[in-house]
C-alpha cells in the first residue's frame, strides 16, 4: 500500500481546516446579525511598546472606560427602531502579554490569508475562555505610548472569527478617540464596510452621516465607518468621540438593522 505524500496530507488538512472555519464563520454570521440578544464584546489590552506609561494607562482601564460604546450603540439602535435595546455590551478582559503575529510585509492576498489564519490561532492560544461562545467578539487593543512619534499601524476588524486588532494610544486624552476606533472595528465584525477613500476622506454619499443635509457642508457628525466629519469638498477631521459619530442607513443595512 502506497502512503500519500506529506504534501498531499498537508493540503487535505488545510482544506478540512478551511471547511471547518467556513462553517463556524457562517454560523457566527447568522447568530450575530439576527439581533435577538446582546453581543458580548471583550477588550483585551496589550502593551505594544513595553513603556511604563503604557502599562500605567492599561492598569487604569475598567469596564467604565468603554461604557460610552454601549451607550452610543443604544442611541444609534434606537434611531433605527431596533427591537433590541442594547446591541453590544463591552467589557474589559485581562491583559495579554504575547503579541499577535506581525502584519506581513508583502501584503498580497495569499500573505494576508495566511496571516489571518495565524492571527486566529494566536487568538485561540492567548484568549481566556470567557464563556462567550459563538457570538463572542474579541477586540485586541494594542496600546502605544506615542513616545516615538510614529503613526499607528492600521487597525482592522474581521467578520470571520469575530475579532478586531486595534492600535491605540495609551493616554487619557486619547481614550474617547480610541473608543471611536474600537467601535468602528467592532462593526466590521458584524458586516459593516469601510466608507472612506484611500486618502482617508469620507466617500459620498455612503461615508456621510447625513448625505441629504442642505446645505451639505459642514456635516455635524462623522459616519462611524468613515470616522471623519466632512467640512467641505476634500476637507474633514477625525471625530473626537462617539458623541460626534452616527450610523447611517448604508451601515445600518450592512449590519442588518434595517431591511
CSV table of C-alpha atoms in Angstrom, one decimal:
chain,number,residue,atom,x,y,z
A,1,UNK,CA,0.0,0.0,0.0
A,2,UNK,CA,1.4,3.4,-1.0
A,3,UNK,CA,1.2,6.1,1.6
A,4,UNK,CA,0.1,9.6,0.5
A,5,UNK,CA,2.8,12.1,0.2
A,6,UNK,CA,3.3,14.5,3.1
A,7,UNK,CA,2.4,17.5,0.9
A,8,UNK,CA,-0.9,15.8,0.0
A,9,UNK,CA,-1.7,15.2,3.6
A,10,UNK,CA,-0.9,18.8,4.5
A,11,UNK,CA,-3.2,20.0,1.7
A,12,UNK,CA,-6.0,17.8,2.9
A,13,UNK,CA,-5.6,19.0,6.5
A,14,UNK,CA,-5.6,22.6,5.3
A,15,UNK,CA,-8.7,22.0,3.2
A,16,UNK,CA,-10.5,20.5,6.2
A,17,UNK,CA,-9.5,23.4,8.4
A,18,UNK,CA,-10.8,25.9,5.9
A,19,UNK,CA,-14.1,24.0,5.7
A,20,UNK,CA,-14.5,24.0,9.4
A,21,UNK,CA,-13.6,27.7,9.6
A,22,UNK,CA,-16.2,28.4,6.9
A,23,UNK,CA,-18.9,26.6,8.8
A,24,UNK,CA,-18.1,28.4,12.0
A,25,UNK,CA,-18.0,31.7,10.2
A,26,UNK,CA,-21.4,31.1,8.6
A,27,UNK,CA,-22.9,30.2,12.0
A,28,UNK,CA,-21.4,33.3,13.6
A,29,UNK,CA,-22.7,35.5,10.7
A,30,UNK,CA,-26.2,34.2,11.3
A,31,UNK,CA,-26.3,34.5,15.1
A,32,UNK,CA,-24.6,37.9,15.4
A,33,UNK,CA,-26.8,39.6,12.8
A,34,UNK,CA,-30.3,38.5,14.0
A,35,UNK,CA,-30.1,41.0,16.9
A,36,UNK,CA,-32.2,38.9,19.3
A,37,UNK,CA,-29.5,39.0,22.0
A,38,UNK,CA,-26.9,41.4,23.2
A,39,UNK,CA,-23.5,40.7,21.7
A,40,UNK,CA,-20.8,40.4,24.3
A,41,UNK,CA,-17.6,42.3,23.4
A,42,UNK,CA,-14.4,41.8,25.4
A,43,UNK,CA,-11.5,44.2,25.1
A,44,UNK,CA,-8.1,42.6,25.7
A,45,UNK,CA,-5.4,45.2,26.2
A,46,UNK,CA,-1.8,44.7,25.1
A,47,UNK,CA,1.2,46.8,25.9
A,48,UNK,CA,2.5,47.3,22.4
A,49,UNK,CA,5.8,49.0,23.2
A,50,UNK,CA,6.6,48.0,26.8
A,51,UNK,CA,6.6,51.6,28.1
A,52,UNK,CA,5.9,52.1,31.8
A,53,UNK,CA,3.4,54.9,30.8
A,54,UNK,CA,1.6,52.5,28.6
A,55,UNK,CA,1.5,49.9,31.4
A,56,UNK,CA,0.2,52.6,33.8
A,57,UNK,CA,-2.6,53.5,31.4
A,58,UNK,CA,-3.6,49.9,30.9
A,59,UNK,CA,-3.8,49.4,34.7
A,60,UNK,CA,-6.2,52.3,34.9
A,61,UNK,CA,-8.7,50.8,32.5
A,62,UNK,CA,-12.0,49.3,33.6
A,63,UNK,CA,-15.4,48.5,32.1
A,64,UNK,CA,-16.4,52.1,32.5
A,65,UNK,CA,-13.6,53.1,30.1
A,66,UNK,CA,-15.7,51.5,27.3
A,67,UNK,CA,-19.2,52.2,28.5
A,68,UNK,CA,-19.6,55.0,26.0
A,69,UNK,CA,-19.6,52.4,23.3
A,70,UNK,CA,-22.6,50.6,24.8
A,71,UNK,CA,-24.4,54.0,25.2
A,72,UNK,CA,-23.6,55.1,21.7
A,73,UNK,CA,-24.8,51.7,20.2
A,74,UNK,CA,-28.1,52.0,22.2
A,75,UNK,CA,-28.6,55.6,20.9
A,76,UNK,CA,-28.0,54.5,17.3
A,77,UNK,CA,-30.1,51.4,17.6
A,78,UNK,CA,-33.0,53.5,18.9
A,79,UNK,CA,-32.7,55.8,15.8
A,80,UNK,CA,-33.3,52.8,13.6
A,81,UNK,CA,-36.1,51.3,15.8
A,82,UNK,CA,-34.2,48.2,16.5
A,83,UNK,CA,-36.2,45.9,18.9
A,84,UNK,CA,-33.0,45.0,20.9
A,85,UNK,CA,-32.3,47.9,23.3
A,86,UNK,CA,-28.7,47.0,23.9
A,87,UNK,CA,-26.9,45.7,20.9
A,88,UNK,CA,-23.4,45.4,22.5
A,89,UNK,CA,-22.0,45.0,26.0
A,90,UNK,CA,-18.3,45.9,26.1
A,91,UNK,CA,-16.3,44.7,29.0
A,92,UNK,CA,-12.6,44.8,29.8
A,93,UNK,CA,-10.8,41.5,29.6
A,94,UNK,CA,-7.5,40.6,31.1
A,95,UNK,CA,-4.2,41.9,29.7
A,96,UNK,CA,-2.5,39.8,27.2
A,97,UNK,CA,1.3,39.7,27.2
A,98,UNK,CA,2.0,37.9,24.0
A,99,UNK,CA,1.9,40.0,20.8
A,100,UNK,CA,-0.1,38.9,17.8
A,101,UNK,CA,1.8,37.9,14.6
A,102,UNK,CA,3.1,41.0,12.7
A,103,UNK,CA,1.3,42.1,9.6
A,104,UNK,CA,3.0,40.7,6.5
A,105,UNK,CA,5.4,43.0,4.7
A,106,UNK,CA,4.2,41.6,1.4
A,107,UNK,CA,0.5,42.2,1.9
A,108,UNK,CA,-0.7,40.3,-1.1
A,109,UNK,CA,-3.9,38.2,-0.9
A,110,UNK,CA,-2.1,34.9,-0.1
A,111,UNK,CA,0.1,36.5,2.6
A,112,UNK,CA,-2.9,38.2,4.2
A,113,UNK,CA,-4.9,34.9,4.1
A,114,UNK,CA,-2.1,33.1,6.0
A,115,UNK,CA,-1.7,36.0,8.4
A,116,UNK,CA,-5.4,35.7,9.2
A,117,UNK,CA,-5.0,32.0,10.0
A,118,UNK,CA,-2.0,32.7,12.2
A,119,UNK,CA,-3.9,35.5,13.9
A,120,UNK,CA,-6.9,33.3,14.7
A,121,UNK,CA,-4.6,30.6,16.0
A,122,UNK,CA,-2.8,33.2,18.2
A,123,UNK,CA,-6.1,34.4,19.5
A,124,UNK,CA,-7.2,30.9,20.3
A,125,UNK,CA,-4.0,30.3,22.2
A,126,UNK,CA,-4.0,33.5,24.1
A,127,UNK,CA,-7.6,34.4,24.8
A,128,UNK,CA,-9.0,33.2,28.1
A,129,UNK,CA,-12.3,31.3,27.8
A,130,UNK,CA,-14.9,33.8,29.0
A,131,UNK,CA,-17.9,31.7,28.0
A,132,UNK,CA,-18.9,33.9,25.1
A,133,UNK,CA,-19.4,31.0,22.7
A,134,UNK,CA,-20.2,31.6,19.0
A,135,UNK,CA,-21.2,35.2,19.4
A,136,UNK,CA,-18.3,36.5,21.5
A,137,UNK,CA,-16.5,39.4,19.9
A,138,UNK,CA,-12.9,39.8,20.8
A,139,UNK,CA,-11.2,43.2,20.4
A,140,UNK,CA,-7.4,43.1,20.9
A,141,UNK,CA,-6.2,46.6,21.6
A,142,UNK,CA,-2.5,47.3,21.3
A,143,UNK,CA,-1.8,50.4,23.3
A,144,UNK,CA,1.2,52.6,22.4
A,145,UNK,CA,2.8,55.4,24.3
A,146,UNK,CA,3.4,57.6,21.3
A,147,UNK,CA,6.8,58.5,22.5
A,148,UNK,CA,8.5,57.5,19.2
A,149,UNK,CA,6.2,59.9,17.3
A,150,UNK,CA,5.5,57.2,14.7
A,151,UNK,CA,2.0,56.9,13.2
A,152,UNK,CA,-0.1,54.0,14.4
A,153,UNK,CA,-0.5,50.9,12.3
A,154,UNK,CA,-3.8,50.4,10.6
A,155,UNK,CA,-6.5,48.7,12.8
A,156,UNK,CA,-8.7,46.0,11.4
A,157,UNK,CA,-11.9,44.1,12.2
A,158,UNK,CA,-12.6,40.6,11.0
A,159,UNK,CA,-16.1,39.3,10.4
A,160,UNK,CA,-14.7,35.8,10.1
A,161,UNK,CA,-13.8,34.9,13.7
A,162,UNK,CA,-15.5,38.0,15.2
A,163,UNK,CA,-12.2,39.6,16.1
A,164,UNK,CA,-10.6,43.0,15.9
A,165,UNK,CA,-7.0,44.3,16.2
A,166,UNK,CA,-6.9,47.9,17.2
A,167,UNK,CA,-3.8,50.1,17.6
A,168,UNK,CA,-4.5,52.9,20.0
A,169,UNK,CA,-2.7,55.5,22.2
A,170,UNK,CA,-2.3,54.7,25.9
A,171,UNK,CA,-3.0,58.3,27.0
A,172,UNK,CA,-6.0,59.6,28.9
A,173,UNK,CA,-6.6,62.4,26.4
A,174,UNK,CA,-6.9,59.8,23.7
A,175,UNK,CA,-9.5,57.5,25.4
A,176,UNK,CA,-12.5,59.0,23.6
A,177,UNK,CA,-10.9,58.8,20.2
A,178,UNK,CA,-9.7,55.2,20.9
A,179,UNK,CA,-13.3,54.3,21.5
A,180,UNK,CA,-14.3,55.6,18.1
A,181,UNK,CA,-11.7,53.3,16.5
A,182,UNK,CA,-12.8,50.3,18.7
A,183,UNK,CA,-16.5,50.9,17.7
A,184,UNK,CA,-15.5,51.2,14.0
A,185,UNK,CA,-13.6,47.9,14.1
A,186,UNK,CA,-16.3,46.2,16.2
A,187,UNK,CA,-18.9,47.0,13.5
A,188,UNK,CA,-16.6,45.4,10.9
A,189,UNK,CA,-17.1,42.1,12.8
A,190,UNK,CA,-20.9,42.2,12.1
A,191,UNK,CA,-20.7,43.2,8.5
A,192,UNK,CA,-20.1,46.9,8.1
A,193,UNK,CA,-17.6,48.0,5.5
A,194,UNK,CA,-15.2,51.0,5.3
A,195,UNK,CA,-16.6,54.2,3.8
A,196,UNK,CA,-13.5,56.3,3.2
A,197,UNK,CA,-11.2,56.7,0.2
A,198,UNK,CA,-7.6,55.5,0.0
A,199,UNK,CA,-6.7,59.1,1.2
A,200,UNK,CA,-8.9,58.8,4.3
A,201,UNK,CA,-11.7,61.1,3.1
A,202,UNK,CA,-15.3,60.1,3.6
A,203,UNK,CA,-16.9,58.7,0.4
A,204,UNK,CA,-20.1,60.5,-0.8
A,205,UNK,CA,-22.8,59.5,-0.1
A,206,UNK,CA,-22.1,56.3,1.8
A,207,UNK,CA,-19.4,57.9,4.1
A,208,UNK,CA,-21.6,60.9,5.2
A,209,UNK,CA,-23.7,60.7,8.3
A,210,UNK,CA,-26.4,62.8,6.6
A,211,UNK,CA,-25.9,62.9,2.8
A,212,UNK,CA,-29.3,64.6,2.4
A,213,UNK,CA,-28.3,67.6,4.5
A,214,UNK,CA,-28.9,71.0,3.0
A,215,UNK,CA,-26.5,72.6,2.8
A,216,UNK,CA,-24.4,69.5,2.6
A,217,UNK,CA,-21.4,71.1,4.4
A,218,UNK,CA,-20.5,71.2,7.1
A,219,UNK,CA,-21.7,67.8,8.3
A,220,UNK,CA,-22.5,67.7,12.1
A,221,UNK,CA,-21.4,64.1,12.6
A,222,UNK,CA,-19.0,61.5,11.3
A,223,UNK,CA,-20.4,58.3,9.8
A,224,UNK,CA,-18.8,55.7,12.1
A,225,UNK,CA,-17.4,53.6,9.2
A,226,UNK,CA,-15.7,56.8,7.7
A,227,UNK,CA,-14.6,58.2,11.1
A,228,UNK,CA,-14.3,61.8,9.9
A,229,UNK,CA,-16.6,64.8,9.8
A,230,UNK,CA,-16.6,66.4,6.3
A,231,UNK,CA,-16.4,70.2,6.4
A,232,UNK,CA,-16.1,70.8,2.7
A,233,UNK,CA,-15.1,69.0,-0.5
A,234,UNK,CA,-11.9,67.2,0.4
A,235,UNK,CA,-11.8,68.6,3.9
A,236,UNK,CA,-12.6,66.6,7.1
A,237,UNK,CA,-11.5,65.9,10.6
A,238,UNK,CA,-11.4,62.9,12.9
A,239,UNK,CA,-14.4,62.6,15.2
A,240,UNK,CA,-13.1,63.3,18.7
A,241,UNK,CA,-15.6,61.0,20.4
A,242,UNK,CA,-18.6,58.8,19.8
A,243,UNK,CA,-20.8,61.7,20.7
A,244,UNK,CA,-19.9,63.0,17.2
A,245,UNK,CA,-20.4,59.8,15.3
A,246,UNK,CA,-23.5,58.1,13.8
A,247,UNK,CA,-24.6,55.1,11.9
A,248,UNK,CA,-26.1,56.0,8.5
A,249,UNK,CA,-28.6,53.9,6.5
A,250,UNK,CA,-25.9,52.2,4.4
A,251,UNK,CA,-24.2,50.9,7.5
A,252,UNK,CA,-27.5,50.0,9.2
A,253,UNK,CA,-28.4,47.9,6.2
A,254,UNK,CA,-25.0,46.2,6.2
A,255,UNK,CA,-25.3,45.2,9.8
A,256,UNK,CA,-29.0,44.1,9.4
A,257,UNK,CA,-30.5,46.9,11.5
A,258,UNK,CA,-32.8,47.7,8.6
A,259,UNK,CA,-34.1,45.8,5.5
